[in-house]
Short mmCIF file of C-alpha atoms and ligand atoms in Angstrom, two decimals:
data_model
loop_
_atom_site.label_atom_id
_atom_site.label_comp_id
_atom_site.label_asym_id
_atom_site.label_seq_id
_atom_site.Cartn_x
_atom_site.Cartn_y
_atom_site.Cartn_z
CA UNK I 1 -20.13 -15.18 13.95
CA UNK I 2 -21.66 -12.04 15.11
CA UNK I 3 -23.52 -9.19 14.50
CA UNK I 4 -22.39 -5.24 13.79
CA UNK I 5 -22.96 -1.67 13.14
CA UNK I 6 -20.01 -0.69 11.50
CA UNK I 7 -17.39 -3.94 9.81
CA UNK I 8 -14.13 -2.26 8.24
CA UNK I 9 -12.11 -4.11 5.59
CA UNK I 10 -8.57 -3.54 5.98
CA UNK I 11 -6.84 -2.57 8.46
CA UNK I 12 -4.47 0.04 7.42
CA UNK I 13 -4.39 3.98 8.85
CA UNK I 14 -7.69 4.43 7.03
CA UNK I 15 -9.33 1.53 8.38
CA UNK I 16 -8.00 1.83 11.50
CA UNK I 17 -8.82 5.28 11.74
CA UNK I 18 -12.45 4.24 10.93
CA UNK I 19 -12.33 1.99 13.71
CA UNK I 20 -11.60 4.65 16.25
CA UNK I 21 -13.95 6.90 14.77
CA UNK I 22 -16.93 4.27 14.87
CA UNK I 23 -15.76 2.68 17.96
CA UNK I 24 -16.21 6.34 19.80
CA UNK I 25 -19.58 6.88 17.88
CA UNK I 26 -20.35 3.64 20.08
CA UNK I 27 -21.20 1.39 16.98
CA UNK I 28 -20.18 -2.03 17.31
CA UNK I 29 -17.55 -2.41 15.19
CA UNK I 30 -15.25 -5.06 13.53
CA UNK I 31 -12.08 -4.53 11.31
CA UNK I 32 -10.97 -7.57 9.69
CA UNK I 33 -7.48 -7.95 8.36
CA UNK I 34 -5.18 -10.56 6.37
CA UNK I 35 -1.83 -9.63 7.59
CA UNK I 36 -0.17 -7.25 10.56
CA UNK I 37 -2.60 -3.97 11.27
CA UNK I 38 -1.23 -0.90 9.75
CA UNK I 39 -0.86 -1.86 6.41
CA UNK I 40 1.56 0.16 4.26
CA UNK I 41 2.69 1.85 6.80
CA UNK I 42 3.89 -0.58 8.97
CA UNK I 43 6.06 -1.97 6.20
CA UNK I 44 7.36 2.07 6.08
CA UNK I 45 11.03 2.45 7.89
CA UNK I 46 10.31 6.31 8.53
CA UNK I 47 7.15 8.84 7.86
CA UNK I 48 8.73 11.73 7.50
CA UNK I 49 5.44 13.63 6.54
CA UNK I 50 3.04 13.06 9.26
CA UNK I 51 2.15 16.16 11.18
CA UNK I 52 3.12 15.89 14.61
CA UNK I 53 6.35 14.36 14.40
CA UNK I 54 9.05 16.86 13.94
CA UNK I 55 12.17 14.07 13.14
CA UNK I 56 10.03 11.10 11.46
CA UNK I 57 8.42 8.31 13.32
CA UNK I 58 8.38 5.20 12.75
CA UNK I 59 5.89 3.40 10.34
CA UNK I 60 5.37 0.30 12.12
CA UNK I 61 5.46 1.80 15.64
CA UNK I 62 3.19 4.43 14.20
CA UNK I 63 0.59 1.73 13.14
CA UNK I 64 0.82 -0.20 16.41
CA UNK I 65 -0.41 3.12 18.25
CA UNK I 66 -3.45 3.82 15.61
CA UNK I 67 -3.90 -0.26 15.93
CA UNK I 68 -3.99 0.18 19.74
CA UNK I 69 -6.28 3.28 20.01
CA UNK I 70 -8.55 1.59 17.80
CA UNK I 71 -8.85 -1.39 20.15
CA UNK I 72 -8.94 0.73 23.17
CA UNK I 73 -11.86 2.53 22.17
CA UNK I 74 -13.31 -1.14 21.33
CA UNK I 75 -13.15 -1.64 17.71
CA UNK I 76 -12.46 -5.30 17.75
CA UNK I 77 -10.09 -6.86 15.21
CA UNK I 78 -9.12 -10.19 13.73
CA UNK I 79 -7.07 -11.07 11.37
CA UNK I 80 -8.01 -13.69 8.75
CA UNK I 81 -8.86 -14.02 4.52
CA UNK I 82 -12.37 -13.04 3.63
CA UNK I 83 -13.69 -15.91 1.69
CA UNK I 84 -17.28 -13.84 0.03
CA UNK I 85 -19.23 -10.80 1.04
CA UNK I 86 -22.74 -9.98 -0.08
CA UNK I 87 -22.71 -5.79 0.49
CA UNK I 88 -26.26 -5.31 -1.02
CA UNK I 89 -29.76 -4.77 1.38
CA UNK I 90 -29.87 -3.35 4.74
CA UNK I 91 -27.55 -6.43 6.13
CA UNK I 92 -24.68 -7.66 4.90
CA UNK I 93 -22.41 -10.58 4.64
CA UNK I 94 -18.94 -10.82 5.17
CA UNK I 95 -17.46 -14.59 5.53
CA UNK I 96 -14.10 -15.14 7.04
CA UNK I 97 -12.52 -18.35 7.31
CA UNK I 98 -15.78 -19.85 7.01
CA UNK I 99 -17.29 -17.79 9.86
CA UNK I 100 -20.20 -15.67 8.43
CA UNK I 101 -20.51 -11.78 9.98
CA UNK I 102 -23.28 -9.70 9.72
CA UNK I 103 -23.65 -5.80 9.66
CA UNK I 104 -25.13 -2.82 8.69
CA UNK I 105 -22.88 -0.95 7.46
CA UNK I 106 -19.42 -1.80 5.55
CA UNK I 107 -16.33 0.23 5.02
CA UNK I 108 -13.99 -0.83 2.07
CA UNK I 109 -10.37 0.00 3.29
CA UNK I 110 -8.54 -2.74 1.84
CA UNK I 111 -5.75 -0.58 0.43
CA UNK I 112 -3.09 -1.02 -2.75
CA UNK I 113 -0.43 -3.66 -3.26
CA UNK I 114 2.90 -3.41 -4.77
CA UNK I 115 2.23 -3.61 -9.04
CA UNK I 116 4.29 -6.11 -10.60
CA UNK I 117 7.16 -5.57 -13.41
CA UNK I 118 5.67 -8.30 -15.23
CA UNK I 119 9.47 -9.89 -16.49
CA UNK I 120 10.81 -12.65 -16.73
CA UNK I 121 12.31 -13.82 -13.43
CA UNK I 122 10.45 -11.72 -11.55
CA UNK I 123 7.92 -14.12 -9.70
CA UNK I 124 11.27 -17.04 -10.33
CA UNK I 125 13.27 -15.05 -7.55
CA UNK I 126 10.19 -13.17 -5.58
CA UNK I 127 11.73 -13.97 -1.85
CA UNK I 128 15.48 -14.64 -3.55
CA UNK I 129 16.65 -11.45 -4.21
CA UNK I 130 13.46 -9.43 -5.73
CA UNK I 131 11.44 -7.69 -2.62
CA UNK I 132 8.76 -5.35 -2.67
CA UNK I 133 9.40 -4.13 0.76
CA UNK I 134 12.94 -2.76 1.99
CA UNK I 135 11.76 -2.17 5.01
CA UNK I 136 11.27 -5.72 5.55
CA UNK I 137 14.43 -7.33 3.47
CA UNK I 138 16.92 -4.30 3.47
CA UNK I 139 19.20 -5.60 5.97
CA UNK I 140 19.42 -8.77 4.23
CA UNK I 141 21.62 -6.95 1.66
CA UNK I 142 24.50 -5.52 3.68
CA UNK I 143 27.23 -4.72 1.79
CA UNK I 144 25.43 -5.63 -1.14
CA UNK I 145 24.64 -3.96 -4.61
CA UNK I 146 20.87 -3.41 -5.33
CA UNK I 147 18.96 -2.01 -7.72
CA UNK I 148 15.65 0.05 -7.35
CA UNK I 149 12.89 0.34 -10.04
CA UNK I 150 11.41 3.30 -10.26
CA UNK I 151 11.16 6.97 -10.12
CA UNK I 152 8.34 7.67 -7.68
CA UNK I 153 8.35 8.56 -3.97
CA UNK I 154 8.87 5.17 -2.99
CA UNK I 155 11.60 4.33 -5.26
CA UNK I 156 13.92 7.28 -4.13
CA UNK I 157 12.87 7.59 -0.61
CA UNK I 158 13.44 3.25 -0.36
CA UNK I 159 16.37 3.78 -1.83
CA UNK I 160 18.27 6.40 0.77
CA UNK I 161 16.79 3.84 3.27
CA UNK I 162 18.47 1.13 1.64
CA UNK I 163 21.74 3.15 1.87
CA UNK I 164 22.10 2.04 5.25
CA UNK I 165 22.55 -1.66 4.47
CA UNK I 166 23.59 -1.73 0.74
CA UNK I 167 27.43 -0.90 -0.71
CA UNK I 168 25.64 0.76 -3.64
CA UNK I 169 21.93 1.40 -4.55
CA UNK I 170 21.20 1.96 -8.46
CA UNK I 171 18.03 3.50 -8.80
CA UNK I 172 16.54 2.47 -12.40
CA UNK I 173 13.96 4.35 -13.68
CA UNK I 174 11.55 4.58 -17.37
CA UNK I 175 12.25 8.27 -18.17
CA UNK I 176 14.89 10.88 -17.36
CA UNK I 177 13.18 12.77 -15.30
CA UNK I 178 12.13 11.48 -11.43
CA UNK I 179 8.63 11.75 -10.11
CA UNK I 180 9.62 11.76 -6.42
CA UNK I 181 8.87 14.62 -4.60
CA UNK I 182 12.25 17.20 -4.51
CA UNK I 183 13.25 16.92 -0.87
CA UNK I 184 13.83 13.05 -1.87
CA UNK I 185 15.10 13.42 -4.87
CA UNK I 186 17.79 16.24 -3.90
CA UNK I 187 18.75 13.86 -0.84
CA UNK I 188 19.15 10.80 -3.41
CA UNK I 189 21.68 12.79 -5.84
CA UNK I 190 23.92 14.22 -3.15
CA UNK I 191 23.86 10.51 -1.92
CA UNK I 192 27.33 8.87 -3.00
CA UNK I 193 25.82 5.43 -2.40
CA UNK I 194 23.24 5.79 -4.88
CA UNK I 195 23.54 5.91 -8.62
CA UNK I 196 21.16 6.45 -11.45
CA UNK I 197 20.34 4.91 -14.48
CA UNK I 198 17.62 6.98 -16.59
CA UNK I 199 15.82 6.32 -20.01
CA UNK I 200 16.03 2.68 -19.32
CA UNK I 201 13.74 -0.44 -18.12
CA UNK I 202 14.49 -3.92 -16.68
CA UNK I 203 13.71 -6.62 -19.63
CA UNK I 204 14.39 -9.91 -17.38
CA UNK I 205 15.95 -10.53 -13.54
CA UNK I 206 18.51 -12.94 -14.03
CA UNK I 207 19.87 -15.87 -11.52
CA UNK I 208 20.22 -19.57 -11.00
CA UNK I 209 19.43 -19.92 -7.36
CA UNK I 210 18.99 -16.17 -6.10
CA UNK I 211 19.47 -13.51 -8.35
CA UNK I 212 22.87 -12.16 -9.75
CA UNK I 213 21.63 -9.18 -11.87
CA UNK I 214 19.32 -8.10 -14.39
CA UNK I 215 19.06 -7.47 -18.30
CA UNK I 216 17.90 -3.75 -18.58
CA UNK I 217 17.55 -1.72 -21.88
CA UNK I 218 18.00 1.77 -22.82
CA UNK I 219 14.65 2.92 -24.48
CA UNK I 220 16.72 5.82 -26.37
CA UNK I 221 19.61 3.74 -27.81
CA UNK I 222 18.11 0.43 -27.79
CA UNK I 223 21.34 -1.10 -26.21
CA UNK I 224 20.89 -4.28 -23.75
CA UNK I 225 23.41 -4.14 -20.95
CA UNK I 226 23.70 -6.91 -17.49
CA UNK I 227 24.05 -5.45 -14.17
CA UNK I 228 25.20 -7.46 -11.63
CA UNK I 229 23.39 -6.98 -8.43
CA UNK I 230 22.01 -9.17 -5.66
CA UNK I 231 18.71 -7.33 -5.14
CA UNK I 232 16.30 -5.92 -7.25
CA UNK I 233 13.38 -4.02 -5.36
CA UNK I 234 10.64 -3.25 -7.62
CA UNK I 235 8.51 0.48 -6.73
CA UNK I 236 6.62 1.10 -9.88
CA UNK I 237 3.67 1.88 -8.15
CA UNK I 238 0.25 0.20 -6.85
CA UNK I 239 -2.51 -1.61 -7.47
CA UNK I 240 -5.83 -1.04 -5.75
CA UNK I 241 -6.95 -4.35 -3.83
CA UNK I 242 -10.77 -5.08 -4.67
CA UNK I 243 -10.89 -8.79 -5.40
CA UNK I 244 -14.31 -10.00 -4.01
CA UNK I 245 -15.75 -6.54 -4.32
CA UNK I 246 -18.74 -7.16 -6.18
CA UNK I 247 -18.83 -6.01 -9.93
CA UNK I 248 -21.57 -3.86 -9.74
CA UNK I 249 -19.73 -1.41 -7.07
CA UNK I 250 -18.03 1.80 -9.09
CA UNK I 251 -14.94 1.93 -10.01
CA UNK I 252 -12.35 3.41 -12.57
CA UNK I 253 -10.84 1.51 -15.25
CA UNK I 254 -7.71 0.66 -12.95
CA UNK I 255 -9.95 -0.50 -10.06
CA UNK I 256 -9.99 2.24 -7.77
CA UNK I 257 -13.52 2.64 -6.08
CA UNK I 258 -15.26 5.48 -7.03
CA UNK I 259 -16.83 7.84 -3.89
CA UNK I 260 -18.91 11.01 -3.63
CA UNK I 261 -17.33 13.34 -0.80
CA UNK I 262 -18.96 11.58 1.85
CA UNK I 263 -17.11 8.85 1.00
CA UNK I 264 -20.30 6.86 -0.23
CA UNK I 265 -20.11 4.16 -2.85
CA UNK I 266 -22.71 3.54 -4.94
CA UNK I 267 -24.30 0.69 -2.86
CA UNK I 268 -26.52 1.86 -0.04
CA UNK I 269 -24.58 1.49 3.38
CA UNK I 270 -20.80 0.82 1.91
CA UNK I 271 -18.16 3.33 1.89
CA UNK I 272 -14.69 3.23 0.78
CA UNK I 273 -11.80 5.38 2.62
CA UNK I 274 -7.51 4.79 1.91
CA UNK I 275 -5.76 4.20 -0.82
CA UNK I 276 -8.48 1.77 -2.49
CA UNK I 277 -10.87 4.85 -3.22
CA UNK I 278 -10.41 7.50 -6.66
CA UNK I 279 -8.50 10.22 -4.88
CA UNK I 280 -6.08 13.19 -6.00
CA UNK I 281 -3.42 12.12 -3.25
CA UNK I 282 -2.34 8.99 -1.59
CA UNK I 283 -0.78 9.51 1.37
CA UNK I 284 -1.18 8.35 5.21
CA UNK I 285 -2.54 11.78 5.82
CA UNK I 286 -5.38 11.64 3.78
CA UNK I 287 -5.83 7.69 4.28
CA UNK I 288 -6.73 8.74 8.07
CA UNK I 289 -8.98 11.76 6.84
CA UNK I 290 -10.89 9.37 4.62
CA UNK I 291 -11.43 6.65 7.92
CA UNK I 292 -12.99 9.48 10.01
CA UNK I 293 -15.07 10.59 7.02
CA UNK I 294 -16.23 7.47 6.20
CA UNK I 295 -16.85 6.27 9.66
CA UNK I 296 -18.79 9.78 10.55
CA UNK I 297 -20.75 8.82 7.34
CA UNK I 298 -21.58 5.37 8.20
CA UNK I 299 -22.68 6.93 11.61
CA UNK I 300 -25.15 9.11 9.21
CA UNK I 301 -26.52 6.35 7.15
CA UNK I 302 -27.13 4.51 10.50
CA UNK I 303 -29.22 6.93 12.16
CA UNK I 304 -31.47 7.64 9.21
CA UNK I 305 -32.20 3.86 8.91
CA UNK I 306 -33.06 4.13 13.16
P1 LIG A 401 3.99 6.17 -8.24
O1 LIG A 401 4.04 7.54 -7.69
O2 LIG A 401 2.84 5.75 -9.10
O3 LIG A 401 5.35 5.95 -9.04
C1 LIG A 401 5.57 4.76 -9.74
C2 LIG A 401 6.88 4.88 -10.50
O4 LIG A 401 7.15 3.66 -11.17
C3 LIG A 401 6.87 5.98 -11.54
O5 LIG A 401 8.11 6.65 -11.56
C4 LIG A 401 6.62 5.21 -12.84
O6 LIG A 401 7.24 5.80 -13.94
C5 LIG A 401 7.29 3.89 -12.56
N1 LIG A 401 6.66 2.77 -13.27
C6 LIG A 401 5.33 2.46 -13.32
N2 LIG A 401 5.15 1.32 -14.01
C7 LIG A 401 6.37 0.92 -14.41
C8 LIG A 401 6.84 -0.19 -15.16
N3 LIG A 401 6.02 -1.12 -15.63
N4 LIG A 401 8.17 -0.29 -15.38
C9 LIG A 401 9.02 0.61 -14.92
N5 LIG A 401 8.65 1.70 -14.19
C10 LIG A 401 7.33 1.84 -13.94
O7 LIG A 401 4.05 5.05 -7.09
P2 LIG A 401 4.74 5.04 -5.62
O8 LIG A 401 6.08 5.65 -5.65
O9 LIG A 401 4.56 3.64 -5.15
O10 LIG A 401 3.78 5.96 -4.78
C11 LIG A 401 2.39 5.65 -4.69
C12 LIG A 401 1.69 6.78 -3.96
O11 LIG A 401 2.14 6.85 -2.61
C13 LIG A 401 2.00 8.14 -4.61
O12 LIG A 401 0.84 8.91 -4.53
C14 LIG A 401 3.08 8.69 -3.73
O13 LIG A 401 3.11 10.10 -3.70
C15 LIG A 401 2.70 8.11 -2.37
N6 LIG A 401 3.90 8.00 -1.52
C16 LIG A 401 4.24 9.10 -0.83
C17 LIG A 401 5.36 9.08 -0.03
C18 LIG A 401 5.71 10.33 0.72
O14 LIG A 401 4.98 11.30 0.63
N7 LIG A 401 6.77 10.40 1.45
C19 LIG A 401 6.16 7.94 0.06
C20 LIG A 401 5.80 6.82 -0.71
C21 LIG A 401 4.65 6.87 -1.51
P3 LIG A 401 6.72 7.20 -14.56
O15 LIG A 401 7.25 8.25 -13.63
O16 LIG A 401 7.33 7.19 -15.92
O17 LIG A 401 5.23 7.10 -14.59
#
């Protein structure tokens, strides 16, 4: 139970981020998260991409620092599964675990999750050889064949991580050409582990206990082929996570929350900052850009309430 300025849902880089930005602005202020802090990227092996770090870093060491200097500056955090919130009027509800949390002001940071292939077998072997996070189950597969889905930033640049565990890596993606970025996609074809297979998707993961391959077909020829692989990680992109966000709160017609530039939603006193929001680019750059925004903007609201 308690009482705040400023609660945060999510606790990613851009929630996190808020919570060192609202924490500093002295608002009392609560970030609640269901798993680990640091969302995404703490399930990221290296961030190649975030200024500052000439070499990489590391995503989960990276999100223990932001998770730290959020806490330092007194953000407080739990972890736990919201049950309800009520975001309209000047206070609002948030219930966690059955313990009810008031505040004044609400930023929506709860991120994307890994979008499902939808096949058959999929779910069957979800934990037995299909993973959505190689960061996590890559060295499970030493020695092993794997395939990728995909043709995005995730799929390639998962891939050349998976190198390091996996005999061979077959990256299997919907069209011919990639839609990684060319810095990962020129690493991935001069990479002998990896292989390709274009123009063709996965129709069914196959198994008895774990998995042993999958049934893919070739959307040009319309041939069926079986490759035999242990591990299938799936990166065909995200899916904005807004369950329990009320109905009446904007959004596009994939879920993503829509925002004006001060990271305002359409209810009075909620803002939305990360990966969850309408934006042109998702990255951990701009997810940390949109927590000090929307943080500086709660600050706003907040004072022209007082
Ligand atoms: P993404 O960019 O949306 O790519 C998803 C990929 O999966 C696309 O190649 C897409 O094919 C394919 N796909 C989608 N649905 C599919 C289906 N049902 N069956 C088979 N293939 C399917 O997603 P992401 O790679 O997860 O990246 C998400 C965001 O994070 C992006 O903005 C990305 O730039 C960013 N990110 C950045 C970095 C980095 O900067 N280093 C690293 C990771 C992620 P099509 O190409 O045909 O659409």
């Amino acid at each position: 139970m308690g009482n705040y300025d400023l609660i945060i849902i999510g606790g990613g880089p851009a929630g996190l981020t808020a919570g060192i930005y609202g924490a500093r602005s002295s608002l009392k202020t609560l970030i609640i998260e269901r798993g680990m802090p640091g969302g995404q990227a703490a399930t990221t092996y290296e961030i190649a991409n975030y200024p500052g770090f000439p070499g990489g870093i590391s995503g989960p060491d990276l999100a223990m620092k932001m998770y730290e200097q959020a806490t330092e500056h007194g953000a407080e955090f739990i972890s736990g599964e919201i049950t309800s919130m009520e975001l309209e009027g000047l206070s609002k509800k948030v219930v966690v675990d059955s313990k009810e949390y008031y505040t004044k002001t609400v930023i929506l940071a709860t991120g994307a999750e890994p979008r499902k292939l939808g096949v058959p077998g999929e779910a069957k072997f979800r934990g037995r050889g299909v993973s959505y996070c190689a960061t996590c189950d890559g060295a499970f597969y030493r020695d092993k064949h794997v395939v990728v889905v995909g043709g995005g930033d995730a799929a390639v640049e998962e891939a050349l991580y998976l190198t390091r565990f996996a005999s061979k890596v077959t990256i299997i993606h919907r069209r011919l050409e990639l839609r990684a970025h060319a810095t990962a996609q020129n690493k991935a074809f001069a990479n002998s582990k990896i292989e390709f297979i274009l123009n063709s998707v996965i129709e069914e993961v196959l198994g008895s206990d774990i998995v042993t391959g999958v049934r893919i077909l070739n959307r040009e020829t319309n041939l069926e082929q079986v490759i035999n692989c242990e591990g299938v990680f799936v990166y065909v992109g995200q899916n904005p996570m807004t369950e329990l966000f009320p109905a009446d709160l904007n959004h596009t017609p994939d879920g993503y929350i829509i925002t004006d530039e001060n990271l305002k939603t359409n209810i009075p006193g909620v803002f939305a900052a990360g990966d969850v929001r309408k934006t042109v680019l998702r990255q951990l750059v701009t997810a940390v850009a949109d927590g000090a925004i929307a943080a500086t903007s709660a600050l706003k609201y907040l004072e022209v309430q007082e």
